[in-house]
Amino acid sequence: MKRLFIGFLFGSISFLASATDWYIMENTPSVKVDIDFDSIGRYKGKVVGGGNPLNYMTTFVRFSYKPGSQQYDRGDASITYQYLSDCNNNMSTVLSGLYRDVNGNPIRTATLIEVLNQNDFKTPYPNTVNQGVISLLCYVNSKENEKR
């Protein structure tokens, strides 16, 4: 099932890249996770101690929490993170987050990293959303590098 999903995801990139809606990566009883295909691109910043700058990719991932979940009950209906993947080492980090209430109003923002260092990247746990985001971004990156 997981392979089917990944195959569908990778096979649908060209079609979905022009979509204006978010694409659902995961939907559980407590959270729905979407990725913004329009925001996928190369990271334009600098990574201190990093590898090839062409191998850093970024996108936005939204976690929409459902009533009854711990996050929803404390007032965070959704959080949108800006993910950054290091395709040199198959790792990622989160640059920032935007928290919204149940009405979609911004509650607060969080800049998680001011100066990006290679040590800020972490290896994802297997079969997680984080691993899926890295796989997708690094797949897109490899296709972009093939065009060069």
Short mmCIF file of N, CA and C in Angstrom, two decimals:
data_model
loop_
_atom_site.label_atom_id
_atom_site.label_comp_id
_atom_site.label_asym_id
_atom_site.label_seq_id
_atom_site.Cartn_x
_atom_site.Cartn_y
_atom_site.Cartn_z
N MET A 1 0.83 -1.20 0.00
CA MET A 1 0.00 0.00 0.00
C MET A 1 0.86 1.25 0.00
N LYS A 2 1.90 1.24 0.85
CA LYS A 2 2.80 2.39 0.93
C LYS A 2 3.48 2.64 -0.41
N ARG A 3 3.92 1.55 -1.07
CA ARG A 3 4.58 1.69 -2.38
C ARG A 3 3.61 2.23 -3.42
N LEU A 4 2.36 1.79 -3.35
CA LEU A 4 1.35 2.28 -4.27
C LEU A 4 1.16 3.78 -4.09
N PHE A 5 1.07 4.23 -2.83
CA PHE A 5 0.92 5.65 -2.54
C PHE A 5 2.10 6.45 -3.08
N ILE A 6 3.33 5.98 -2.79
CA ILE A 6 4.53 6.69 -3.24
C ILE A 6 4.57 6.72 -4.76
N GLY A 7 4.23 5.59 -5.41
CA GLY A 7 4.21 5.55 -6.87
C GLY A 7 3.19 6.53 -7.44
N PHE A 8 2.01 6.58 -6.85
CA PHE A 8 0.99 7.52 -7.28
C PHE A 8 1.46 8.95 -7.08
N LEU A 9 2.06 9.20 -5.92
CA LEU A 9 2.54 10.53 -5.59
C LEU A 9 3.58 11.00 -6.59
N PHE A 10 4.58 10.17 -6.84
CA PHE A 10 5.64 10.55 -7.77
C PHE A 10 5.12 10.64 -9.20
N GLY A 11 4.23 9.75 -9.56
CA GLY A 11 3.68 9.77 -10.92
C GLY A 11 2.76 10.94 -11.17
N SER A 12 2.26 11.55 -10.10
CA SER A 12 1.30 12.65 -10.24
C SER A 12 1.92 14.02 -10.11
N ILE A 13 3.21 14.10 -9.94
CA ILE A 13 3.85 15.39 -9.67
C ILE A 13 3.58 16.41 -10.76
N SER A 14 3.74 16.03 -12.03
CA SER A 14 3.57 17.02 -13.09
C SER A 14 2.13 17.52 -13.14
N PHE A 15 1.15 16.63 -12.91
CA PHE A 15 -0.24 17.04 -12.93
C PHE A 15 -0.56 17.91 -11.72
N LEU A 16 -0.12 17.50 -10.54
CA LEU A 16 -0.49 18.20 -9.32
C LEU A 16 0.30 19.49 -9.10
N ALA A 17 1.43 19.63 -9.75
CA ALA A 17 2.23 20.82 -9.54
C ALA A 17 1.50 22.08 -9.97
N SER A 18 0.55 21.94 -10.90
CA SER A 18 -0.18 23.12 -11.35
C SER A 18 -1.47 23.34 -10.55
N ALA A 19 -1.81 22.44 -9.67
CA ALA A 19 -3.03 22.57 -8.87
C ALA A 19 -2.89 23.69 -7.85
N THR A 20 -4.01 24.33 -7.53
CA THR A 20 -3.98 25.39 -6.54
C THR A 20 -4.31 24.88 -5.16
N ASP A 21 -4.82 23.67 -5.05
CA ASP A 21 -5.19 23.09 -3.76
C ASP A 21 -4.01 22.33 -3.16
N TRP A 22 -4.11 22.12 -1.88
CA TRP A 22 -3.13 21.30 -1.17
C TRP A 22 -3.42 19.84 -1.46
N TYR A 23 -2.40 19.00 -1.48
CA TYR A 23 -2.54 17.59 -1.74
C TYR A 23 -2.45 16.82 -0.42
N ILE A 24 -3.40 15.94 -0.16
CA ILE A 24 -3.44 15.18 1.09
C ILE A 24 -2.36 14.11 1.08
N MET A 25 -1.50 14.15 2.10
CA MET A 25 -0.47 13.12 2.28
C MET A 25 -0.93 12.04 3.24
N GLU A 26 -1.72 12.45 4.26
CA GLU A 26 -2.16 11.50 5.28
C GLU A 26 -3.44 12.04 5.89
N ASN A 27 -4.35 11.12 6.24
CA ASN A 27 -5.60 11.53 6.87
C ASN A 27 -5.95 10.48 7.92
N THR A 28 -5.83 10.86 9.18
CA THR A 28 -6.12 9.94 10.29
C THR A 28 -7.29 10.51 11.09
N PRO A 29 -7.78 9.79 12.09
CA PRO A 29 -8.87 10.33 12.90
C PRO A 29 -8.51 11.62 13.64
N SER A 30 -7.23 11.88 13.86
CA SER A 30 -6.86 13.07 14.63
C SER A 30 -6.23 14.20 13.81
N VAL A 31 -5.72 13.89 12.60
CA VAL A 31 -5.03 14.93 11.82
C VAL A 31 -5.07 14.62 10.33
N LYS A 32 -5.15 15.69 9.55
CA LYS A 32 -5.00 15.59 8.10
C LYS A 32 -3.73 16.36 7.75
N VAL A 33 -2.88 15.76 6.93
CA VAL A 33 -1.61 16.38 6.56
C VAL A 33 -1.62 16.64 5.06
N ASP A 34 -1.42 17.90 4.67
CA ASP A 34 -1.41 18.31 3.26
C ASP A 34 -0.05 18.90 2.91
N ILE A 35 0.32 18.79 1.64
CA ILE A 35 1.54 19.41 1.14
C ILE A 35 1.16 20.38 0.02
N ASP A 36 1.81 21.51 -0.02
CA ASP A 36 1.56 22.54 -1.02
C ASP A 36 2.53 22.33 -2.18
N PHE A 37 2.04 21.73 -3.26
CA PHE A 37 2.90 21.45 -4.41
C PHE A 37 3.43 22.72 -5.06
N ASP A 38 2.64 23.80 -5.01
CA ASP A 38 3.08 25.05 -5.63
C ASP A 38 4.30 25.66 -4.94
N SER A 39 4.52 25.29 -3.68
CA SER A 39 5.64 25.89 -2.95
C SER A 39 6.93 25.08 -3.05
N ILE A 40 6.91 23.93 -3.70
CA ILE A 40 8.12 23.11 -3.82
C ILE A 40 9.15 23.85 -4.66
N GLY A 41 10.35 23.99 -4.11
CA GLY A 41 11.41 24.66 -4.86
C GLY A 41 12.75 24.55 -4.15
N ARG A 42 13.75 25.05 -4.80
CA ARG A 42 15.09 25.05 -4.22
C ARG A 42 15.18 26.11 -3.12
N TYR A 43 15.91 25.78 -2.08
CA TYR A 43 16.13 26.71 -0.98
C TYR A 43 17.11 27.77 -1.45
N LYS A 44 16.78 29.03 -1.22
CA LYS A 44 17.60 30.13 -1.71
C LYS A 44 18.57 30.67 -0.65
N GLY A 45 18.47 30.14 0.56
CA GLY A 45 19.34 30.59 1.64
C GLY A 45 20.65 29.81 1.66
N LYS A 46 21.42 30.07 2.70
CA LYS A 46 22.71 29.40 2.86
C LYS A 46 22.64 28.48 4.07
N VAL A 47 23.29 27.33 3.94
CA VAL A 47 23.40 26.38 5.04
C VAL A 47 24.87 26.35 5.46
N VAL A 48 25.14 26.78 6.69
CA VAL A 48 26.51 26.79 7.19
C VAL A 48 26.99 25.35 7.32
N GLY A 49 28.11 25.04 6.67
CA GLY A 49 28.66 23.69 6.72
C GLY A 49 27.92 22.70 5.85
N GLY A 50 27.07 23.21 4.95
CA GLY A 50 26.25 22.34 4.11
C GLY A 50 26.95 21.89 2.85
N GLY A 51 26.30 20.99 2.13
CA GLY A 51 26.82 20.45 0.88
C GLY A 51 26.39 21.28 -0.31
N ASN A 52 26.18 20.63 -1.43
CA ASN A 52 25.79 21.27 -2.67
C ASN A 52 24.48 22.05 -2.47
N PRO A 53 24.49 23.38 -2.66
CA PRO A 53 23.29 24.18 -2.42
C PRO A 53 22.12 23.82 -3.35
N LEU A 54 22.41 23.17 -4.47
CA LEU A 54 21.33 22.78 -5.37
C LEU A 54 20.53 21.59 -4.83
N ASN A 55 20.99 20.98 -3.76
CA ASN A 55 20.32 19.81 -3.22
C ASN A 55 19.50 20.09 -1.96
N TYR A 56 19.17 21.35 -1.72
CA TYR A 56 18.29 21.72 -0.61
C TYR A 56 16.95 22.17 -1.20
N MET A 57 15.87 21.50 -0.77
CA MET A 57 14.55 21.78 -1.31
C MET A 57 13.61 22.15 -0.16
N THR A 58 12.63 23.00 -0.48
CA THR A 58 11.70 23.47 0.55
C THR A 58 10.25 23.37 0.05
N THR A 59 9.34 23.27 1.01
CA THR A 59 7.90 23.29 0.72
C THR A 59 7.15 23.57 2.01
N PHE A 60 5.85 23.80 1.88
CA PHE A 60 4.98 24.00 3.04
C PHE A 60 4.14 22.74 3.27
N VAL A 61 4.04 22.33 4.52
CA VAL A 61 3.24 21.18 4.93
C VAL A 61 2.29 21.64 6.03
N ARG A 62 1.01 21.33 5.85
CA ARG A 62 -0.01 21.77 6.81
C ARG A 62 -0.58 20.57 7.58
N PHE A 63 -0.61 20.69 8.88
CA PHE A 63 -1.23 19.70 9.77
C PHE A 63 -2.54 20.30 10.26
N SER A 64 -3.66 19.74 9.83
CA SER A 64 -4.98 20.21 10.27
C SER A 64 -5.52 19.24 11.31
N TYR A 65 -5.61 19.71 12.55
CA TYR A 65 -6.03 18.85 13.65
C TYR A 65 -7.53 18.81 13.75
N LYS A 66 -8.05 17.65 14.15
CA LYS A 66 -9.49 17.43 14.22
C LYS A 66 -9.98 17.54 15.66
N PRO A 67 -11.27 17.90 15.85
CA PRO A 67 -11.82 17.99 17.20
C PRO A 67 -11.56 16.70 17.99
N GLY A 68 -11.15 16.89 19.24
CA GLY A 68 -10.82 15.76 20.10
C GLY A 68 -9.33 15.47 20.17
N SER A 69 -8.57 16.00 19.21
CA SER A 69 -7.12 15.82 19.27
C SER A 69 -6.54 16.80 20.29
N GLN A 70 -5.40 16.46 20.83
CA GLN A 70 -4.77 17.29 21.86
C GLN A 70 -4.48 18.70 21.34
N GLN A 71 -3.97 18.82 20.11
CA GLN A 71 -3.63 20.12 19.55
C GLN A 71 -4.89 20.97 19.34
N TYR A 72 -5.94 20.36 18.79
CA TYR A 72 -7.18 21.08 18.54
C TYR A 72 -7.77 21.58 19.85
N ASP A 73 -7.78 20.72 20.85
CA ASP A 73 -8.38 21.08 22.14
C ASP A 73 -7.64 22.21 22.84
N ARG A 74 -6.35 22.40 22.53
CA ARG A 74 -5.62 23.51 23.15
C ARG A 74 -5.67 24.78 22.27
N GLY A 75 -6.40 24.70 21.14
CA GLY A 75 -6.63 25.89 20.34
C GLY A 75 -5.88 25.97 19.02
N ASP A 76 -5.03 24.99 18.74
CA ASP A 76 -4.29 24.99 17.47
C ASP A 76 -5.03 24.10 16.48
N ALA A 77 -5.89 24.71 15.65
CA ALA A 77 -6.64 23.92 14.68
C ALA A 77 -5.74 23.45 13.54
N SER A 78 -4.74 24.27 13.20
CA SER A 78 -3.79 23.85 12.16
C SER A 78 -2.45 24.53 12.37
N ILE A 79 -1.42 23.84 11.88
CA ILE A 79 -0.07 24.39 11.88
C ILE A 79 0.51 24.14 10.50
N THR A 80 1.02 25.19 9.88
CA THR A 80 1.69 25.07 8.59
C THR A 80 3.18 25.28 8.82
N TYR A 81 3.96 24.27 8.46
CA TYR A 81 5.41 24.34 8.63
C TYR A 81 6.09 24.53 7.28
N GLN A 82 7.19 25.27 7.30
CA GLN A 82 8.04 25.33 6.13
C GLN A 82 9.16 24.30 6.35
N TYR A 83 9.10 23.23 5.56
CA TYR A 83 10.09 22.16 5.65
C TYR A 83 11.26 22.47 4.73
N LEU A 84 12.44 22.03 5.14
CA LEU A 84 13.64 22.12 4.31
C LEU A 84 14.30 20.76 4.32
N SER A 85 14.48 20.19 3.14
CA SER A 85 15.11 18.88 3.02
C SER A 85 16.51 19.00 2.45
N ASP A 86 17.42 18.25 3.03
CA ASP A 86 18.80 18.14 2.57
C ASP A 86 18.89 16.84 1.78
N CYS A 87 18.88 16.95 0.46
CA CYS A 87 18.91 15.77 -0.39
C CYS A 87 20.32 15.19 -0.51
N ASN A 88 21.32 15.90 -0.01
CA ASN A 88 22.68 15.35 0.05
C ASN A 88 22.73 14.20 1.05
N ASN A 89 21.98 14.34 2.16
CA ASN A 89 22.08 13.39 3.28
C ASN A 89 20.75 12.77 3.68
N ASN A 90 19.68 13.03 2.91
CA ASN A 90 18.35 12.49 3.20
C ASN A 90 17.90 12.86 4.62
N MET A 91 17.96 14.17 4.91
CA MET A 91 17.59 14.70 6.23
C MET A 91 16.70 15.92 6.03
N SER A 92 16.09 16.39 7.12
CA SER A 92 15.27 17.59 7.01
C SER A 92 15.26 18.38 8.31
N THR A 93 14.70 19.58 8.20
CA THR A 93 14.49 20.44 9.35
C THR A 93 13.26 21.29 9.07
N VAL A 94 12.76 21.97 10.09
CA VAL A 94 11.62 22.87 9.94
C VAL A 94 12.12 24.28 10.17
N LEU A 95 11.85 25.16 9.20
CA LEU A 95 12.32 26.55 9.29
C LEU A 95 11.39 27.44 10.09
N SER A 96 10.07 27.26 9.90
CA SER A 96 9.12 28.14 10.58
C SER A 96 7.76 27.46 10.65
N GLY A 97 6.89 28.04 11.46
CA GLY A 97 5.54 27.51 11.60
C GLY A 97 4.52 28.62 11.77
N LEU A 98 3.33 28.42 11.23
CA LEU A 98 2.21 29.35 11.37
C LEU A 98 1.05 28.59 11.99
N TYR A 99 0.60 29.04 13.15
CA TYR A 99 -0.47 28.39 13.89
C TYR A 99 -1.77 29.14 13.63
N ARG A 100 -2.87 28.39 13.40
CA ARG A 100 -4.18 28.99 13.15
C ARG A 100 -5.22 28.41 14.10
N ASP A 101 -6.23 29.26 14.42
CA ASP A 101 -7.33 28.80 15.27
C ASP A 101 -8.40 28.12 14.44
N VAL A 102 -9.51 27.73 15.07
CA VAL A 102 -10.57 26.99 14.38
C VAL A 102 -11.25 27.80 13.28
N ASN A 103 -11.13 29.12 13.32
CA ASN A 103 -11.71 29.98 12.28
C ASN A 103 -10.71 30.29 11.17
N GLY A 104 -9.51 29.74 11.25
CA GLY A 104 -8.49 29.98 10.23
C GLY A 104 -7.67 31.23 10.46
N ASN A 105 -7.90 31.90 11.59
CA ASN A 105 -7.15 33.12 11.90
C ASN A 105 -5.77 32.78 12.44
N PRO A 106 -4.73 33.50 11.98
CA PRO A 106 -3.39 33.26 12.54
C PRO A 106 -3.36 33.56 14.03
N ILE A 107 -2.79 32.65 14.80
CA ILE A 107 -2.65 32.84 16.24
C ILE A 107 -1.24 33.34 16.55
N ARG A 108 -0.27 32.65 16.00
CA ARG A 108 1.13 33.01 16.23
C ARG A 108 2.00 32.37 15.15
N THR A 109 3.19 32.89 15.03
CA THR A 109 4.18 32.30 14.13
C THR A 109 5.40 31.95 14.96
N ALA A 110 6.18 31.05 14.44
CA ALA A 110 7.40 30.66 15.11
C ALA A 110 8.50 30.49 14.08
N THR A 111 9.56 31.27 14.22
CA THR A 111 10.75 31.06 13.41
C THR A 111 11.63 30.14 14.23
N LEU A 112 11.80 28.94 13.72
CA LEU A 112 12.48 27.93 14.51
C LEU A 112 13.98 27.97 14.35
N ILE A 113 14.44 28.48 13.21
CA ILE A 113 15.88 28.53 12.97
C ILE A 113 16.24 29.89 12.40
N GLU A 114 17.12 30.61 13.06
CA GLU A 114 17.57 31.92 12.58
C GLU A 114 18.73 31.76 11.59
N VAL A 115 19.78 31.07 12.01
CA VAL A 115 20.94 30.80 11.15
C VAL A 115 20.96 29.29 10.94
N LEU A 116 20.85 28.89 9.69
CA LEU A 116 20.75 27.48 9.37
C LEU A 116 22.13 26.83 9.33
N ASN A 117 22.29 25.80 10.13
CA ASN A 117 23.54 25.06 10.22
C ASN A 117 23.25 23.62 9.83
N GLN A 118 24.21 22.95 9.24
CA GLN A 118 24.02 21.56 8.83
C GLN A 118 23.60 20.67 10.01
N ASN A 119 24.01 21.02 11.21
CA ASN A 119 23.65 20.24 12.40
C ASN A 119 22.16 20.35 12.76
N ASP A 120 21.44 21.29 12.14
CA ASP A 120 20.01 21.45 12.41
C ASP A 120 19.17 20.38 11.73
N PHE A 121 19.74 19.67 10.78
CA PHE A 121 19.01 18.65 10.03
C PHE A 121 19.00 17.33 10.81
N LYS A 122 17.88 16.63 10.71
CA LYS A 122 17.72 15.35 11.41
C LYS A 122 17.26 14.28 10.41
N THR A 123 17.66 13.04 10.68
CA THR A 123 17.22 11.90 9.88
C THR A 123 15.80 11.54 10.29
N PRO A 124 14.90 11.33 9.33
CA PRO A 124 13.50 11.03 9.69
C PRO A 124 13.32 9.59 10.18
N TYR A 125 12.30 9.38 10.99
CA TYR A 125 11.91 8.03 11.34
C TYR A 125 11.25 7.39 10.13
N PRO A 126 11.40 6.07 9.95
CA PRO A 126 10.78 5.40 8.81
C PRO A 126 9.25 5.50 8.85
N ASN A 127 8.65 5.54 7.66
CA ASN A 127 7.20 5.53 7.49
C ASN A 127 6.50 6.67 8.21
N THR A 128 7.09 7.87 8.17
CA THR A 128 6.49 9.05 8.77
C THR A 128 6.21 10.09 7.68
N VAL A 129 5.43 11.08 8.03
CA VAL A 129 5.18 12.19 7.11
C VAL A 129 6.50 12.85 6.73
N ASN A 130 7.36 13.03 7.72
CA ASN A 130 8.65 13.66 7.48
C ASN A 130 9.44 12.90 6.41
N GLN A 131 9.47 11.58 6.51
CA GLN A 131 10.18 10.78 5.51
C GLN A 131 9.52 10.94 4.13
N GLY A 132 8.19 11.00 4.10
CA GLY A 132 7.49 11.19 2.83
C GLY A 132 7.80 12.53 2.20
N VAL A 133 7.88 13.58 3.02
CA VAL A 133 8.22 14.92 2.50
C VAL A 133 9.63 14.91 1.91
N ILE A 134 10.57 14.32 2.64
CA ILE A 134 11.95 14.24 2.14
C ILE A 134 11.99 13.47 0.82
N SER A 135 11.32 12.33 0.77
CA SER A 135 11.31 11.51 -0.45
C SER A 135 10.76 12.30 -1.63
N LEU A 136 9.67 13.00 -1.42
CA LEU A 136 9.07 13.78 -2.50
C LEU A 136 9.99 14.91 -2.94
N LEU A 137 10.50 15.69 -1.99
CA LEU A 137 11.35 16.82 -2.36
C LEU A 137 12.63 16.37 -3.05
N CYS A 138 13.21 15.28 -2.57
CA CYS A 138 14.46 14.81 -3.18
C CYS A 138 14.21 14.18 -4.54
N TYR A 139 13.02 13.61 -4.74
CA TYR A 139 12.65 13.11 -6.06
C TYR A 139 12.54 14.28 -7.05
N VAL A 140 11.84 15.32 -6.65
CA VAL A 140 11.72 16.51 -7.50
C VAL A 140 13.10 17.09 -7.77
N ASN A 141 13.94 17.14 -6.74
CA ASN A 141 15.29 17.66 -6.89
C ASN A 141 16.08 16.85 -7.92
N SER A 142 15.98 15.52 -7.86
CA SER A 142 16.72 14.69 -8.82
C SER A 142 16.25 14.95 -10.24
N LYS A 143 14.95 15.16 -10.43
CA LYS A 143 14.42 15.46 -11.77
C LYS A 143 14.91 16.84 -12.25
N GLU A 144 14.97 17.80 -11.34
CA GLU A 144 15.48 19.12 -11.70
C GLU A 144 16.97 19.04 -12.08
N ASN A 145 17.72 18.24 -11.32
CA ASN A 145 19.14 18.10 -11.61
C ASN A 145 19.39 17.40 -12.94
N GLU A 146 18.50 16.48 -13.34
CA GLU A 146 18.61 15.82 -14.63
C GLU A 146 18.48 16.80 -15.79
N LYS A 147 17.72 17.87 -15.58
CA LYS A 147 17.51 18.87 -16.64
C LYS A 147 18.72 19.75 -16.85
N ARG A 148 19.64 19.78 -15.88
CA ARG A 148 20.81 20.66 -15.96
C ARG A 148 21.85 20.12 -16.89
#
